[in-house]
Tab-separated table of C-alpha atoms in Angstrom:
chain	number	residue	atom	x	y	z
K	1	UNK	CA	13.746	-10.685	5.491
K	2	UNK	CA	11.764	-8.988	2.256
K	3	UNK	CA	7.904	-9.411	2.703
K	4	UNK	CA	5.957	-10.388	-0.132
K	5	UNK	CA	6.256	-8.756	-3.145
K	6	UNK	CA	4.064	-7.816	-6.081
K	7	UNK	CA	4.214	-6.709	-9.481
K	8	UNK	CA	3.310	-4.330	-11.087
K	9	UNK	CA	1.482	-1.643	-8.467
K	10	UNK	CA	-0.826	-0.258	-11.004
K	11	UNK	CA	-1.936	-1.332	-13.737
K	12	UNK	CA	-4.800	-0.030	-16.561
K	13	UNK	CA	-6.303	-1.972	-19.252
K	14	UNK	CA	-9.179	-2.327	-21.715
K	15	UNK	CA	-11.828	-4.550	-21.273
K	16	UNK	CA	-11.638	-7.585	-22.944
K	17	UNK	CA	-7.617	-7.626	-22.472
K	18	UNK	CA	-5.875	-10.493	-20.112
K	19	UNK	CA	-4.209	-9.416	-17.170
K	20	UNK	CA	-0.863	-11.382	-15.590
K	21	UNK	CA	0.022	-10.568	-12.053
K	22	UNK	CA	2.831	-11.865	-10.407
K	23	UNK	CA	3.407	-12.744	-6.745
K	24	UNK	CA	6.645	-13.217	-4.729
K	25	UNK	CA	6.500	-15.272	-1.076
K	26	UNK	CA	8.281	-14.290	1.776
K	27	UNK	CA	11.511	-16.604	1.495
K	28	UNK	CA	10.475	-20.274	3.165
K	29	UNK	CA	6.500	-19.810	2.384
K	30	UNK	CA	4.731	-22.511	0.792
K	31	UNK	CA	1.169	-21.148	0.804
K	32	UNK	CA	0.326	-18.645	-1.391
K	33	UNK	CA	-3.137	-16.849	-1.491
K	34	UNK	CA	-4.790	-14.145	-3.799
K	35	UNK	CA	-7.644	-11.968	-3.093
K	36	UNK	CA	-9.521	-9.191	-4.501
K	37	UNK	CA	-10.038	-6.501	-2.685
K	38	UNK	CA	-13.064	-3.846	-3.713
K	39	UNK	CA	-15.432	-1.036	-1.906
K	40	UNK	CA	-18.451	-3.104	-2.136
K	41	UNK	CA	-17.813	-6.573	-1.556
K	42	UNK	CA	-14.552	-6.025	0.481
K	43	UNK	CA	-12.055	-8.784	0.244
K	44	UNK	CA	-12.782	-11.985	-1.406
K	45	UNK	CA	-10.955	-15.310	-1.949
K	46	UNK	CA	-9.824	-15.963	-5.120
K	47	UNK	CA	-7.770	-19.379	-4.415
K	48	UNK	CA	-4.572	-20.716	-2.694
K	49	UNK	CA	-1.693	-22.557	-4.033
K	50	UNK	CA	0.689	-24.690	-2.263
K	51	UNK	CA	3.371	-27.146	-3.680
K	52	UNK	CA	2.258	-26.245	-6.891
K	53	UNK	CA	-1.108	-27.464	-6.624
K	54	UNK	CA	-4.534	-25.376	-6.186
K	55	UNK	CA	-5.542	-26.092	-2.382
K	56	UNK	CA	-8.697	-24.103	-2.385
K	57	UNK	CA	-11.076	-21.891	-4.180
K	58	UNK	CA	-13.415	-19.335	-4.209
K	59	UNK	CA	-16.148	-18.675	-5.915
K	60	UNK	CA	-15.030	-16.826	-8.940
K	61	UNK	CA	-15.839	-17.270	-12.531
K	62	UNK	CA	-13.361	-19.467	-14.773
K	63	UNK	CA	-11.683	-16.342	-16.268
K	64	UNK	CA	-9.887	-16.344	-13.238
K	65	UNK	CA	-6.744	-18.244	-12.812
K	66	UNK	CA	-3.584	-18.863	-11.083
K	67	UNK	CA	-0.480	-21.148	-10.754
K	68	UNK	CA	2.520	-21.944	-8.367
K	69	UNK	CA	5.930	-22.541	-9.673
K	70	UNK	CA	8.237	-24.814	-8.081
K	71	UNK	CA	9.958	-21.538	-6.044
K	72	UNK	CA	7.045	-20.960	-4.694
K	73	UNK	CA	6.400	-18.061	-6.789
K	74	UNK	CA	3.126	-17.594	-7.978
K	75	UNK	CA	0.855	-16.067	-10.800
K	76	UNK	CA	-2.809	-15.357	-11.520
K	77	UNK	CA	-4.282	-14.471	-14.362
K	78	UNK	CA	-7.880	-12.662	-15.230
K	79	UNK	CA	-8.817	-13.489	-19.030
K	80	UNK	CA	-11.552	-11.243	-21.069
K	81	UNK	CA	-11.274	-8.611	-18.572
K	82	UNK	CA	-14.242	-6.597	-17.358
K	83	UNK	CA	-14.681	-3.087	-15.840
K	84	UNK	CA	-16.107	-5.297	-12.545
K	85	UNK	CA	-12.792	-6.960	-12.607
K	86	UNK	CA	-11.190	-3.146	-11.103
K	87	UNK	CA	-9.754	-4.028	-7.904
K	88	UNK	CA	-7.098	-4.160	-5.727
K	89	UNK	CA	-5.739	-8.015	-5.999
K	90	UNK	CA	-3.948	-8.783	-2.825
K	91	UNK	CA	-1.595	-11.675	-2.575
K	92	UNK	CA	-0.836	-13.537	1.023
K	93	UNK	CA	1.779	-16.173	2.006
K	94	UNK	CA	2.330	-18.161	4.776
K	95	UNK	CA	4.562	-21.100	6.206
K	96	UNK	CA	1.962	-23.468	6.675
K	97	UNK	CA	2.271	-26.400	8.880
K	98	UNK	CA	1.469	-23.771	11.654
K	99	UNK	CA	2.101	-20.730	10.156
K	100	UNK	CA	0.702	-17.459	12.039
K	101	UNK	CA	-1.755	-15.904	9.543
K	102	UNK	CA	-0.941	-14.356	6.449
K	103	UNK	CA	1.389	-11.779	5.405
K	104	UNK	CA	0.102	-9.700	2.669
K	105	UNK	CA	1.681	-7.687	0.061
K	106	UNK	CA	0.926	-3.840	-0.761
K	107	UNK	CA	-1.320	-5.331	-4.098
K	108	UNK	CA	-1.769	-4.590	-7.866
K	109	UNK	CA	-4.276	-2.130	-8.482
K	110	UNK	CA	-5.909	-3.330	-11.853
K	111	UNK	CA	-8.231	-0.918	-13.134
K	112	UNK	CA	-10.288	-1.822	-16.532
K	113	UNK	CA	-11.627	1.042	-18.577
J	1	UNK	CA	-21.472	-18.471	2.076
J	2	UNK	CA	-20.349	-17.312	5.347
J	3	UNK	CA	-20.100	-13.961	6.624
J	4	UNK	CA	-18.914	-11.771	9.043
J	5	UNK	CA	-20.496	-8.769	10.332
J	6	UNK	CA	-18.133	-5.977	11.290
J	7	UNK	CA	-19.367	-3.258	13.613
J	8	UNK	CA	-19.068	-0.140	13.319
J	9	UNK	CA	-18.614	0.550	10.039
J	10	UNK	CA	-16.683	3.592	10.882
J	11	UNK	CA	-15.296	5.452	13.719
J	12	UNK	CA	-14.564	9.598	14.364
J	13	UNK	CA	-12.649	10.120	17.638
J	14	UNK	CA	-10.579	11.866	19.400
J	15	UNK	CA	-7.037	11.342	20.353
J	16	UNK	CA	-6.450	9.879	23.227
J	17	UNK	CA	-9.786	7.716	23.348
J	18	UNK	CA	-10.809	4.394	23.474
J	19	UNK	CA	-11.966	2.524	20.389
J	20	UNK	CA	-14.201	-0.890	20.154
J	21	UNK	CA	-15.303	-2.924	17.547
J	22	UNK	CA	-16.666	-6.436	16.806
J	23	UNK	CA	-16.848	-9.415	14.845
J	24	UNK	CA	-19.855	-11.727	14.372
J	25	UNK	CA	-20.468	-14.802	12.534
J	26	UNK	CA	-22.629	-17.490	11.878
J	27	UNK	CA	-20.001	-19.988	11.679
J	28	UNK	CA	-17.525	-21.418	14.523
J	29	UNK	CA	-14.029	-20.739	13.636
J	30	UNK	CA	-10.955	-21.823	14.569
J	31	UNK	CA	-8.819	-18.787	14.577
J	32	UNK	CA	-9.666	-15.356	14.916
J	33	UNK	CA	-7.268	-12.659	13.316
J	34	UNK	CA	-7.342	-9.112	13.605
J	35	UNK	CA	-5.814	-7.153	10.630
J	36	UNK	CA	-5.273	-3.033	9.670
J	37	UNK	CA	-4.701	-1.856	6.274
J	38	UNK	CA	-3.315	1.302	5.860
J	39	UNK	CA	-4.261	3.110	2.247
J	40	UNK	CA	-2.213	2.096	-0.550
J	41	UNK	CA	-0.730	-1.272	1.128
J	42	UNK	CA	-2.041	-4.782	1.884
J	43	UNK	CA	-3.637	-5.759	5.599
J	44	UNK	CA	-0.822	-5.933	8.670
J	45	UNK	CA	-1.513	-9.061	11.146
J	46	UNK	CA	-2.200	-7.244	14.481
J	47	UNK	CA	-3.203	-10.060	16.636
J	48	UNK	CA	-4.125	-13.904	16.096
J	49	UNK	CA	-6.552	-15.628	18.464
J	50	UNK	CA	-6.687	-19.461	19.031
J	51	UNK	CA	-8.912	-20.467	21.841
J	52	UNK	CA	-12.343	-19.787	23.274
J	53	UNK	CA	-12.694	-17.267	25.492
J	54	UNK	CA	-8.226	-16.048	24.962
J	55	UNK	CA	-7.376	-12.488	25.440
J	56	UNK	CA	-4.432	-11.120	23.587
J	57	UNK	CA	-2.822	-7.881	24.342
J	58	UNK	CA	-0.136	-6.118	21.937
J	59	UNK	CA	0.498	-2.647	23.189
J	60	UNK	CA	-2.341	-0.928	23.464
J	61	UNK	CA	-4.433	-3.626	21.464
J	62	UNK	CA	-6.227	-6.239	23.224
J	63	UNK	CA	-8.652	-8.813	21.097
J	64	UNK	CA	-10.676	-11.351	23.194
J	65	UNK	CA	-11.976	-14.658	21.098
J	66	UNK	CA	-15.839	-15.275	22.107
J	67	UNK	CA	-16.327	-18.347	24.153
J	68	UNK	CA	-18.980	-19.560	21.374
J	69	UNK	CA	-16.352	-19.572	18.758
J	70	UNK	CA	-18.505	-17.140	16.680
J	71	UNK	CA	-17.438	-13.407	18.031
J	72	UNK	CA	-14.356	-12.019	18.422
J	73	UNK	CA	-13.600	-7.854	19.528
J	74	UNK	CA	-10.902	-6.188	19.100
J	75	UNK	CA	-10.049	-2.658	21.736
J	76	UNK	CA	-7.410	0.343	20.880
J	77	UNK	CA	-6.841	2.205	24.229
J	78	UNK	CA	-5.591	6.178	23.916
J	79	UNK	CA	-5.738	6.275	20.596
J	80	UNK	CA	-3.450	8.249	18.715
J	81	UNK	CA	-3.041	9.799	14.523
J	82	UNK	CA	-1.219	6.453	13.423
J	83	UNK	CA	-4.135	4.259	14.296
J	84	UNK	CA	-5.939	5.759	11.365
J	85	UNK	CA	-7.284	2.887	9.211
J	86	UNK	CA	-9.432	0.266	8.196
J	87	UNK	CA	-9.266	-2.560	10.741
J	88	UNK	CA	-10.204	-6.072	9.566
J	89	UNK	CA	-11.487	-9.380	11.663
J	90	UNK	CA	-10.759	-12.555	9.496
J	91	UNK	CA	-12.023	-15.843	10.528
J	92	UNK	CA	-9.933	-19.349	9.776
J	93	UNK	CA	-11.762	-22.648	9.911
J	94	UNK	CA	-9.250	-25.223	10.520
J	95	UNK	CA	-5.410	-24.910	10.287
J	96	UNK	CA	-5.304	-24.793	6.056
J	97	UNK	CA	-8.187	-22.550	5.252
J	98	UNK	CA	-8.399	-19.445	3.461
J	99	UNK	CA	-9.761	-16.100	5.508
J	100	UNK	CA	-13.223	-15.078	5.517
J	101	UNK	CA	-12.796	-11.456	6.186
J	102	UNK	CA	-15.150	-8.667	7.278
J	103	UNK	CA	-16.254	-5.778	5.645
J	104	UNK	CA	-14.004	-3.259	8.006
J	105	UNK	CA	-14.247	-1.203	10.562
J	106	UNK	CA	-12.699	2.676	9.253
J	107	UNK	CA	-11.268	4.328	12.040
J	108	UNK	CA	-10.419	8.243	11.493
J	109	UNK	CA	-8.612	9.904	14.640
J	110	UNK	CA	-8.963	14.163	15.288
J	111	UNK	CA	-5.953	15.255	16.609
């Protein structure tokens, strides 16, 4: 079965600029996570989504947001970007109820210039 | 917040030997996983760990979950090119929530 997708891979932008990225499940996952990945603070929890509804959340400024649509498919979105904001953004489903871990996908790479 | 402390930080070995490395935390956790990220791509689960004191094997991996709840370690035996990485221990408190990861452990392998 297809693992979890992202889009786009790579992605540039200006500081300042909003960023959308978008996050596919594997097929029958509920839970949906996104972290950001960088060199000095490693990987960090952003939030988690399930049914549509925020779960948890990490502690990350406002400009940071996400949502859940009814297939499961889910979104975040990083407002008045800024060159801190460079990172690999990692997104993670599971089945919950029991579900082993996380599968991750292969990320965005957002870098801010 | 809480942390884990993943040692080493990075690893030069041979082929063919043995690699450790550990997970510490100040918390008790539920779950212990073990994770390894190849460059370019998101973290692969290698091994989960549910109870105190359980040893898991898969191949030549074996992870052991600390009787306190707070440790967990995970072993490569003969090490080969392909286990070239950065290996990840992720704690889960309860069955819903989110991973605290450590910082990695960056193995590089001389043929």
């Amino acid at each position: 079965k297809a693992g979890v997708t992202q889009t786009p891979r790579y992605l540039i932008k200006t500081r300042g600029q909003q960023v959308t990225l978008s996050c596919s499940p594997i097929s029958g996952h509920r839970s949906v996570s996104w972290y950001q990945q960088t060199p000095g603070q490693g990987l960090q929890f952003l939030f988690e989504y399930f049914s549509e509804t925020q779960r948890n959340k990490g502690n990350f400024p406002g400009r940071f947001s996400g949502r859940q649509f009814s297939n499961s498919r889910s979104e975040m979105n990083v407002s008045t970007l800024e060159l801190g904001d460079s990172a690999l953004y990692l997104c993670a489903s599971r089945r919950d109820r029991g579900g082993i871990g996380y599968t991750f996908g292969s990320g965005t790479r957002l870098t801010v210039v | 917040g809480q942390q884990l402390n993943q040692s080493p930080q990075s690893m030069f070995i041979q082929e063919g030997e043995d690699v450790s490395m550990n997970c510490t935390s100040s918390s008790i956790f539920n779950t212990w996983l073990w994770y390894k990220q190849d460059p370019g791509e998101g973290p692969v689960l290698l091994i989960a760990l549910y109870k105190a004191g359980e040893l898991t094997s898969n191949g030549r991996l074996t992870a052991q979950f600390g009787i306190t709840r707070k440790d967990s370690f995970l072993n490569i035996s003969a090490s080969i090119p392909s286990d070239v990485g950065i290996y990840f221990c992720a704690g889960q408190e309860g069955s819903q929530g989110n991973l605290i990861f450590g910082k990695g452990t960056k193995l590089s392998v001389k043929p």
